[in-house]
Backbone as CSV, one residue per row, in Angstrom:
resi,resn,N_x,N_y,N_z,CA_x,CA_y,CA_z,C_x,C_y,C_z
1,MET,16.627,23.891,35.032,16.680,25.113,34.706,15.338,24.945,33.686
2,ASP,14.369,26.045,33.979,13.126,26.066,33.454,13.285,26.105,31.712
3,LYS,12.482,25.696,30.702,12.340,25.676,29.618,11.734,26.560,29.073
4,THR,11.990,27.491,28.551,11.296,28.764,27.759,9.770,27.921,26.634
5,ILE,8.807,28.348,26.883,7.463,27.772,26.077,7.271,29.063,25.054
6,ASN,7.286,28.624,23.805,7.486,29.596,22.909,6.737,29.098,21.859
7,GLN,5.586,29.703,21.486,4.589,28.895,20.298,4.410,29.850,19.324
8,LYS,5.355,31.003,19.105,5.510,31.450,18.015,6.075,30.622,16.891
9,ALA,6.646,29.375,16.835,7.119,28.667,15.913,5.898,28.217,15.223
10,TRP,4.717,28.162,15.586,3.550,27.775,14.711,3.510,28.429,13.579
11,PHE,3.627,29.864,13.577,3.464,30.780,12.758,4.523,30.172,11.433
12,LEU,5.476,29.613,11.615,6.212,29.306,10.454,5.465,27.900,9.595
13,VAL,4.488,27.316,10.226,3.812,25.945,9.439,2.771,27.002,8.588
14,LEU,2.281,28.262,9.023,1.070,29.038,8.097,1.483,28.704,6.585
15,PRO,2.510,29.044,5.899,2.797,28.748,4.574,2.383,27.218,4.334
16,VAL,2.841,26.396,4.974,2.203,24.935,4.411,0.945,24.856,4.617
17,PHE,0.485,25.371,5.604,-1.315,25.371,5.271,-1.921,26.052,4.379
18,ALA,-1.216,26.950,3.814,-1.765,28.066,2.621,-1.434,26.778,1.432
19,VAL,-0.178,26.596,1.109,0.060,25.593,0.106,-1.055,24.594,-0.088
20,VAL,-1.212,23.888,1.377,-2.001,22.522,1.195,-3.570,22.859,1.036
21,ALA,-3.915,24.104,1.416,-5.493,24.430,1.332,-5.534,24.734,-0.241
22,PHE,-4.450,25.320,-0.871,-4.807,25.775,-2.333,-4.394,24.382,-2.863
23,SER,-3.538,23.640,-2.947,-3.553,22.372,-3.713,-4.150,21.241,-3.243
24,ALA,-5.065,21.237,-2.398,-5.832,20.057,-1.607,-7.018,20.149,-1.314
25,ILE,-6.860,21.038,-0.166,-8.555,21.314,0.409,-9.566,22.152,-0.567
26,LEU,-9.381,23.211,-1.321,-10.273,23.731,-2.362,-10.083,23.147,-3.347
27,PRO,-9.712,22.346,-4.080,-10.411,21.332,-5.080,-10.988,20.224,-4.701
28,LEU,-10.766,19.674,-3.503,-11.452,18.497,-2.763,-13.014,19.159,-2.607
29,MET,-13.012,20.439,-1.757,-14.546,20.746,-1.799,-14.853,21.324,-3.095
30,THR,-14.533,21.548,-4.212,-15.152,21.845,-5.261,-15.516,20.544,-6.049
31,VAL,-14.810,19.044,-5.750,-15.159,18.045,-5.784,-16.812,17.556,-4.992
32,VAL,-16.851,18.171,-4.048,-17.534,17.825,-3.116,-19.175,18.765,-3.817
33,ASN,-18.873,19.779,-4.071,-19.867,20.744,-4.730,-20.245,20.295,-5.832
34,TYR,-19.657,19.586,-6.844,-20.097,19.180,-7.707,-20.676,17.988,-7.452
35,SER,-20.325,17.321,-6.777,-21.146,15.773,-6.041,-22.927,16.000,-5.547
36,MET,-22.814,17.167,-5.251,-24.151,17.691,-4.847,-24.819,18.264,-5.953
37,GLN,-24.706,18.264,-7.498,-25.609,18.578,-8.558,-25.495,17.975,-9.738
38,ASP,-26.313,18.292,-10.571,-26.656,17.558,-11.506,-26.757,18.066,-12.787
39,THR,-26.654,17.532,-14.143,-26.541,18.190,-15.248,-27.170,17.587,-16.502
40,PHE,-28.165,18.432,-17.220,-28.370,18.055,-18.804,-27.264,18.249,-19.727
41,GLY,-26.190,18.543,-19.327,-25.370,19.170,-20.608,-25.172,20.718,-20.751
42,ASN,-24.723,20.852,-21.672,-24.277,22.391,-22.087,-23.871,23.272,-20.729
43,ASN,-23.140,22.592,-19.757,-22.537,23.161,-18.389,-23.614,23.793,-17.795
44,GLN,-24.752,23.352,-17.627,-25.878,23.993,-16.744,-26.044,22.755,-15.839
45,PHE,-25.885,23.220,-14.830,-26.204,22.522,-13.272,-27.286,22.928,-12.339
46,PHE,-27.547,21.789,-11.935,-29.153,22.162,-10.771,-28.608,21.221,-9.538
47,TRP,-29.023,22.056,-8.108,-28.824,21.341,-7.242,-29.657,20.006,-7.014
48,ASN,-28.944,18.697,-6.614,-29.305,17.333,-6.740,-29.420,17.334,-4.712
49,GLY,-28.678,17.764,-4.265,-28.734,17.178,-2.868,-28.234,15.829,-2.691
50,VAL,-28.316,15.403,-2.011,-27.811,13.774,-1.746,-28.140,13.062,-2.535
51,GLY,-28.761,13.258,-3.478,-29.674,12.139,-4.209,-28.605,10.927,-5.008
52,TRP,-27.300,11.407,-5.524,-26.444,10.723,-5.581,-25.792,9.848,-4.832
53,PHE,-25.964,9.921,-3.602,-25.221,9.351,-2.621,-26.357,8.058,-2.171
54,LYS,-27.326,8.837,-2.048,-28.881,7.909,-1.799,-28.710,6.889,-2.963
55,GLU,-28.628,7.232,-4.017,-28.643,5.766,-5.129,-27.338,5.328,-5.125
56,LEU,-26.307,5.911,-4.723,-24.779,4.893,-4.620,-25.169,3.979,-3.461
57,LEU,-25.533,4.429,-2.685,-25.720,3.410,-1.323,-26.974,2.643,-1.225
58,ASP,-27.727,2.375,-2.240,-28.656,1.653,-2.249,-28.459,0.363,-3.120
59,PRO,-28.346,-0.707,-2.354,-28.067,-1.981,-3.330,-28.821,-2.202,-4.330
60,SER,-30.565,-1.895,-4.328,-31.203,-2.220,-5.204,-31.195,-1.722,-6.324
61,THR,-30.499,-0.649,-6.501,-30.240,0.239,-7.709,-29.197,-0.517,-8.618
62,ASP,-29.149,0.037,-9.787,-28.118,-0.716,-10.572,-26.429,0.236,-10.164
63,LEU,-26.748,1.150,-9.834,-25.345,2.147,-9.344,-24.945,1.211,-8.112
64,GLY,-26.045,1.155,-7.237,-25.686,0.536,-5.978,-25.158,-0.888,-6.035
65,GLU,-25.646,-1.620,-6.847,-25.157,-2.768,-6.941,-24.059,-3.026,-7.347
66,ARG,-23.664,-2.015,-8.454,-21.804,-2.336,-9.013,-21.288,-1.528,-8.263
67,PHE,-21.470,-0.647,-7.249,-20.531,-0.101,-5.963,-20.062,-0.913,-5.363
68,PHE,-21.017,-1.643,-4.529,-21.103,-3.027,-3.364,-20.299,-3.818,-4.028
69,ALA,-20.488,-4.461,-5.455,-19.682,-5.181,-5.898,-18.350,-4.873,-6.034
70,SER,-17.883,-3.635,-6.393,-16.431,-3.497,-6.788,-15.930,-2.896,-5.081
71,LEU,-16.946,-2.856,-4.026,-16.063,-2.674,-2.872,-15.829,-3.859,-2.102
72,TRP,-16.346,-4.966,-2.231,-16.034,-6.366,-1.591,-14.863,-6.842,-2.647
73,ARG,-15.070,-6.890,-3.711,-13.817,-6.880,-4.800,-12.438,-6.450,-4.111
74,ASN,-12.578,-5.166,-3.786,-11.455,-4.347,-3.305,-11.039,-4.628,-2.152
75,LEU,-11.968,-4.933,-0.735,-11.643,-5.231,0.338,-10.713,-6.627,0.262
76,PHE,-11.705,-8.032,-0.573,-11.134,-8.931,-0.916,-9.793,-9.098,-1.207
77,PHE,-9.372,-8.351,-2.054,-8.056,-7.865,-2.689,-6.948,-7.802,-1.620
78,SER,-7.863,-6.529,-1.102,-6.518,-6.275,0.242,-6.229,-6.947,1.279
79,ALA,-7.255,-7.967,1.648,-7.103,-9.207,2.313,-5.795,-10.113,1.893
80,VAL,-6.303,-10.462,0.525,-5.388,-11.192,0.005,-3.708,-10.762,-0.072
81,ILE,-3.632,-9.428,-0.274,-2.457,-8.723,-0.716,-1.730,-8.614,1.090
82,LEU,-2.639,-8.491,1.766,-2.011,-8.356,3.280,-1.957,-9.682,3.715
83,ALA,-2.363,-10.992,3.644,-1.916,-11.896,3.937,-0.851,-12.698,3.270
84,ILE,-0.494,-11.896,2.082,0.854,-12.569,1.711,1.985,-11.477,1.957
85,GLU,1.735,-10.127,1.654,3.027,-9.009,2.179,3.643,-9.185,3.365
86,VAL,2.658,-9.141,4.323,3.072,-9.406,5.852,3.944,-10.341,6.157
87,PRO,3.314,-11.608,6.084,4.262,-12.828,6.506,5.697,-12.849,5.496
88,LEU,5.287,-12.414,4.041,6.597,-12.590,3.295,7.545,-11.646,3.576
89,GLY,7.357,-10.178,4.094,8.165,-9.495,4.543,8.573,-9.893,5.725
90,ILE,8.173,-10.520,6.838,8.900,-11.062,8.038,10.066,-11.895,7.681
91,VAL,9.625,-12.890,6.523,10.521,-13.982,6.491,11.649,-13.339,5.788
92,VAL,11.463,-12.430,4.720,12.842,-12.099,4.021,13.343,-11.370,5.179
93,ALA,12.745,-10.314,6.144,13.959,-9.853,6.697,14.521,-10.663,7.629
94,LEU,13.753,-11.624,8.305,14.278,-12.508,8.975,15.479,-13.810,8.166
95,SER,15.547,-13.518,7.098,16.496,-14.647,6.327,17.678,-13.638,5.681
96,MET,17.470,-12.161,5.900,18.371,-11.496,5.298,19.875,-11.760,6.278
97,PRO,20.942,-11.530,5.763,22.511,-11.734,6.496,22.413,-10.741,7.222
98,ARG,23.175,-10.629,8.340,23.255,-9.585,9.421,24.610,-8.792,9.274
99,GLN,25.562,-9.506,8.222,26.947,-8.971,8.235,27.579,-9.143,7.288
100,GLY,28.697,-8.500,6.729,29.107,-8.871,5.464,28.924,-7.889,4.240
101,TRP,29.543,-8.277,3.360,28.953,-7.509,1.581,27.694,-7.848,1.107
102,ALA,27.224,-8.717,1.676,25.837,-9.488,1.192,24.774,-8.379,2.265
103,VAL,25.029,-7.729,3.170,23.919,-7.219,3.577,23.463,-5.680,2.780
104,ALA,24.657,-4.989,2.131,24.445,-4.038,1.397,23.716,-4.466,-0.207
105,ALA,24.372,-5.608,-0.701,23.753,-6.317,-1.707,22.478,-6.455,-1.686
106,CYS,21.987,-7.277,-0.435,20.366,-7.675,-0.876,19.418,-6.472,-0.137
107,LEU,19.973,-5.344,0.562,19.598,-4.402,0.620,19.098,-3.523,-0.605
108,VAL,20.196,-3.496,-1.458,20.048,-2.550,-2.695,19.002,-3.316,-3.652
109,THR,19.231,-4.506,-3.727,18.546,-5.340,-4.474,16.983,-5.280,-4.170
110,LEU,16.879,-5.417,-2.818,15.179,-5.317,-2.638,14.453,-3.877,-2.431
111,ALA,15.306,-2.741,-2.631,14.877,-1.580,-2.637,14.685,-1.041,-3.847
112,LEU,15.137,-1.771,-4.880,15.020,-1.347,-6.436,13.678,-1.424,-6.903
113,PRO,12.676,-2.367,-6.349,11.263,-1.851,-6.742,10.778,-0.796,-6.137
114,LEU,11.090,-0.096,-5.277,10.508,1.008,-4.590,10.972,2.281,-5.268
115,LEU,11.979,2.085,-5.841,12.588,3.381,-7.056,11.980,3.500,-7.963
116,ILE,11.142,2.507,-8.418,10.248,2.624,-9.603,8.945,3.514,-9.017
117,PRO,8.593,4.532,-10.034,7.269,5.088,-9.342,6.215,4.325,-9.790
118,TRP,4.961,4.746,-8.630,3.736,3.924,-9.028,3.469,3.532,-10.313
119,ASN,3.298,5.134,-10.864,2.710,5.173,-12.268,3.346,4.463,-13.198
120,VAL,4.480,3.935,-13.230,5.153,3.405,-14.249,5.103,1.854,-13.850
121,VAL,5.042,1.207,-12.702,4.708,-0.187,-12.318,3.704,-0.876,-13.279
122,GLY,2.498,0.030,-13.275,1.763,-0.836,-14.370,1.985,-1.198,-15.784
123,THR,2.634,0.182,-16.290,3.159,-0.010,-17.697,4.129,-0.987,-17.739
124,ILE,5.209,-1.221,-16.950,6.384,-2.441,-16.932,5.447,-3.677,-16.724
125,TRP,4.513,-3.896,-15.929,3.881,-5.067,-15.876,3.260,-5.416,-17.093
126,GLN,2.542,-4.640,-17.475,1.609,-4.374,-18.747,2.393,-5.196,-19.787
127,ILE,3.759,-4.767,-19.905,4.549,-5.116,-21.347,5.390,-6.543,-20.894
128,PHE,5.557,-6.656,-19.639,6.200,-7.960,-18.997,5.176,-9.028,-19.160
129,GLY,4.167,-8.796,-19.380,2.902,-9.890,-19.278,2.566,-10.051,-20.373
130,ARG,2.971,-9.409,-21.610,2.273,-9.663,-22.896,2.578,-10.774,-23.390
131,PRO,1.766,-11.617,-23.970,1.955,-12.931,-24.509,2.831,-13.177,-25.700
132,ASP,2.919,-12.033,-26.375,3.883,-11.858,-27.951,5.116,-11.136,-27.341
133,ILE,5.274,-10.591,-26.910,6.729,-9.878,-26.645,7.156,-9.767,-25.002
134,GLY,5.997,-9.976,-24.068,6.554,-9.927,-22.643,7.342,-11.161,-22.253
135,LEU,8.285,-10.972,-21.300,9.110,-12.133,-20.892,8.287,-13.205,-20.115
136,LEU,7.309,-12.742,-19.320,6.345,-13.347,-18.374,5.526,-14.159,-19.112
137,GLY,4.835,-13.515,-20.051,3.831,-13.722,-21.040,4.281,-14.969,-21.862
138,TYR,5.368,-14.626,-22.645,5.762,-15.578,-23.584,6.445,-16.853,-22.657
139,THR,6.840,-16.838,-21.743,7.653,-17.611,-21.105,6.366,-18.702,-20.679
140,LEU,5.128,-18.342,-20.016,4.128,-19.113,-19.587,3.675,-19.713,-20.957
141,ASN,3.234,-19.134,-21.622,2.499,-19.600,-23.030,3.627,-20.744,-23.521
142,HIS,4.840,-20.335,-23.587,6.206,-21.351,-24.390,5.970,-22.548,-23.555
143,ILE,5.860,-22.516,-22.062,5.726,-23.829,-21.424,4.223,-24.474,-21.268
144,GLY,3.343,-24.011,-22.077,1.856,-24.820,-22.147,0.672,-24.393,-21.456
145,LEU,1.347,-23.061,-20.676,0.225,-22.486,-19.913,-0.593,-21.137,-20.763
146,ASN,-1.796,-21.464,-21.023,-2.510,-20.462,-21.751,-2.529,-19.292,-21.114
147,TYR,-1.686,-18.262,-20.644,-1.722,-17.128,-20.228,-2.182,-15.806,-20.850
148,ASN,-3.072,-15.336,-20.713,-3.393,-13.798,-21.565,-4.065,-13.152,-20.181
149,TYR,-3.563,-12.086,-19.756,-4.138,-11.140,-18.700,-5.251,-10.565,-19.179
150,VAL,-5.413,-10.272,-20.841,-6.652,-9.359,-21.391,-7.957,-10.033,-21.340
151,SER,-7.994,-11.539,-21.948,-8.908,-12.165,-22.345,-8.998,-12.898,-20.815
152,ASN,-8.597,-13.382,-20.017,-8.625,-14.193,-18.809,-8.759,-13.510,-17.659
153,GLU,-9.924,-13.427,-16.977,-9.930,-12.354,-15.749,-8.993,-13.136,-14.536
154,LEU,-8.989,-14.458,-14.689,-8.092,-15.047,-13.367,-6.641,-14.434,-13.838
155,ASP,-6.239,-14.729,-14.811,-4.573,-14.335,-15.262,-4.348,-13.027,-14.916
156,ALA,-5.664,-11.983,-15.082,-5.579,-10.497,-14.572,-5.166,-10.266,-13.136
157,TRP,-6.357,-11.076,-12.456,-6.374,-11.020,-11.218,-4.667,-11.400,-10.450
158,ALA,-4.272,-12.600,-10.982,-2.871,-13.013,-10.165,-2.081,-12.345,-10.877
159,THR,-2.107,-11.678,-11.963,-0.968,-10.670,-12.549,-0.614,-9.331,-11.345
160,VAL,-2.148,-8.739,-11.203,-2.288,-7.601,-10.109,-1.571,-8.186,-8.933
161,ILE,-1.984,-9.407,-8.415,-1.735,-10.005,-7.220,-0.073,-9.835,-7.278
162,VAL,0.436,-10.393,-8.234,1.895,-10.533,-8.197,2.670,-9.405,-8.380
163,MET,1.994,-8.407,-8.913,2.900,-7.010,-9.481,2.579,-6.080,-7.920
164,ASP,1.661,-6.499,-7.125,1.665,-5.515,-5.779,2.552,-6.035,-4.921
165,VAL,2.692,-7.647,-5.073,3.473,-8.276,-3.882,4.970,-7.625,-4.422
166,TRP,4.979,-7.710,-5.561,6.755,-7.260,-5.911,6.956,-5.848,-5.736
167,HIS,6.030,-5.166,-5.650,6.218,-3.880,-5.471,6.057,-3.187,-4.115
168,TRP,5.352,-3.902,-3.346,4.604,-3.291,-1.843,5.270,-4.274,-0.716
169,THR,6.109,-5.368,-0.915,6.588,-6.038,0.043,7.488,-5.621,1.027
170,GLN,8.412,-4.599,0.405,9.675,-4.095,0.885,9.315,-3.101,1.999
171,PRO,8.247,-2.293,1.940,8.191,-1.504,3.210,8.015,-2.382,4.269
172,GLY,7.165,-3.183,4.449,6.896,-4.475,5.943,7.991,-5.109,6.077
173,ARG,9.213,-5.784,5.006,10.632,-6.122,5.172,11.307,-5.294,6.223
174,ALA,11.229,-3.748,5.437,12.251,-2.723,5.809,11.529,-2.144,7.407
175,VAL,10.462,-2.523,7.714,10.019,-1.891,9.398,10.648,-3.300,9.913
176,VAL,10.256,-4.434,9.659,10.688,-5.296,10.568,12.303,-5.776,10.769
177,LEU,12.783,-5.381,9.673,14.868,-5.477,9.815,14.641,-4.478,10.831
178,CYS,14.171,-3.579,10.769,14.689,-2.196,11.619,14.580,-2.663,13.118
179,ARG,13.393,-3.018,13.082,13.108,-3.443,14.519,13.881,-4.539,15.091
180,LEU,14.238,-5.604,14.393,15.372,-6.724,14.711,16.754,-6.289,14.993
181,GLU,17.003,-5.036,14.564,18.192,-4.150,14.371,18.209,-3.607,15.789
182,VAL,17.413,-3.253,16.397,17.372,-2.401,17.326,17.789,-3.244,18.985
183,ASP,18.156,-2.652,19.643,18.873,-3.447,21.138,17.571,-4.179,21.500
184,PRO,17.710,-5.490,21.938,16.352,-6.157,22.175,15.868,-5.412,23.717
185,ARG,16.572,-4.652,24.396,16.355,-4.115,25.633,15.697,-2.789,25.289
186,ARG,15.763,-2.404,24.360,14.517,-1.365,23.818,13.357,-1.752,23.524
187,LEU,13.352,-3.026,22.930,12.294,-3.630,22.356,11.403,-4.230,23.423
188,LEU,11.634,-4.498,24.749,11.058,-5.019,25.635,11.374,-4.106,26.814
189,PRO,10.858,-3.113,27.055,10.775,-2.093,28.176,10.449,-2.792,29.521
190,GLY,10.997,-2.478,30.458,10.021,-3.060,31.860,10.313,-4.496,31.999
191,ARG,11.109,-5.108,31.170,11.630,-6.692,31.840,12.603,-7.007,31.764
192,PRO,13.012,-8.015,32.352,14.536,-8.089,33.174,15.348,-8.248,32.027
193,ASP,16.546,-7.878,32.374,17.885,-7.890,31.102,17.877,-9.407,30.711
194,ARG,17.706,-10.422,31.377,17.902,-11.594,31.036,16.987,-12.173,30.240
195,ARG,15.420,-11.825,30.102,15.133,-11.926,29.045,14.978,-11.387,27.899
196,ALA,15.671,-10.111,28.205,15.743,-9.171,26.927,17.010,-9.696,26.229
197,LEU,17.914,-10.385,26.813,19.209,-10.914,26.036,18.794,-12.100,25.632
198,ARG,17.779,-13.040,26.130,17.501,-14.340,25.367,16.872,-13.745,24.127
199,ALA,15.910,-12.721,24.332,15.306,-12.505,23.108,15.937,-12.071,22.085
200,GLY,17.161,-11.695,22.463,18.371,-11.177,21.347,18.843,-12.280,20.529
201,ARG,19.090,-13.233,21.592,19.506,-14.996,21.106,18.887,-15.590,20.440
202,CYS,17.508,-15.238,20.028,16.237,-16.309,19.871,16.844,-16.485,18.354
203,SER,15.798,-17.734,18.057,16.049,-18.517,16.778,15.359,-17.326,16.067
204,PRO,15.094,-17.638,14.520,14.268,-16.845,13.627,12.841,-17.053,14.146
205,ARG,12.663,-18.238,14.486,11.095,-18.327,14.821,10.961,-17.494,15.705
206,SER,11.692,-17.746,16.945,11.207,-16.895,17.975,11.643,-15.602,18.073
207,SER,12.600,-15.025,17.301,12.455,-13.500,16.701,11.205,-13.187,16.042
208,CYS,10.659,-13.977,15.076,9.426,-13.534,14.665,8.293,-13.339,15.351
209,ARG,8.353,-14.410,16.705,7.327,-14.207,17.879,7.374,-13.348,18.627
210,ARG,8.808,-12.795,19.160,8.657,-12.057,20.187,9.227,-10.603,19.640
211,CYS,10.282,-10.542,18.717,10.979,-9.012,18.202,9.788,-8.451,17.745
212,THR,9.298,-9.038,16.838,8.327,-8.352,15.757,7.131,-8.093,16.188
213,ALA,6.947,-8.802,17.382,5.778,-8.295,17.765,5.819,-7.066,18.500
214,CYS,6.845,-6.626,18.787,6.885,-5.518,19.299,7.053,-3.968,18.471
215,CYS,6.593,-4.174,17.080,6.492,-3.622,16.150,5.778,-2.347,16.279
């Protein structure tokens, strides 16, 4: 039986485009417009073209130097976070129980950080790491470690990394866990059933190498 093709359903998406245009595209173009202008105050603007971008992308200027220093720090931070969170998510997924009441308990416990809004996570860790009233800061100082994320940049860097790992490792763990729960024959299309079944019975180390590689 031939399937009738009807493209009129695309008209149902038009309200979404209208809302997105009003809430995202128009404000974005306003920002782009302001990025091309300069002002001496009093709400008087004049056209500057790409002058700001030339200064920003020129490492010899003070603005460009600070921009590229910030960019390399962010790239390094992202590399450190991914190097920690991806293997940790795989390890956690492979270590979780597969049956019994412990499955639901682990899933709920590990999902709790994701229920906290991202703009509240910083406030929680800011209080948590305070050396006077925060549990983490007070404990570290009590055992002899001079921890203060305000005055020590290394402490601040480590706190941000731990905070990010605590909050964002779970999505990677969830993806790997979902892949491990799928029928191995689906994960290994086109391969003999014997190899697929062997992948389904593999050890945690082999699961990491065979099953999660199909993600």
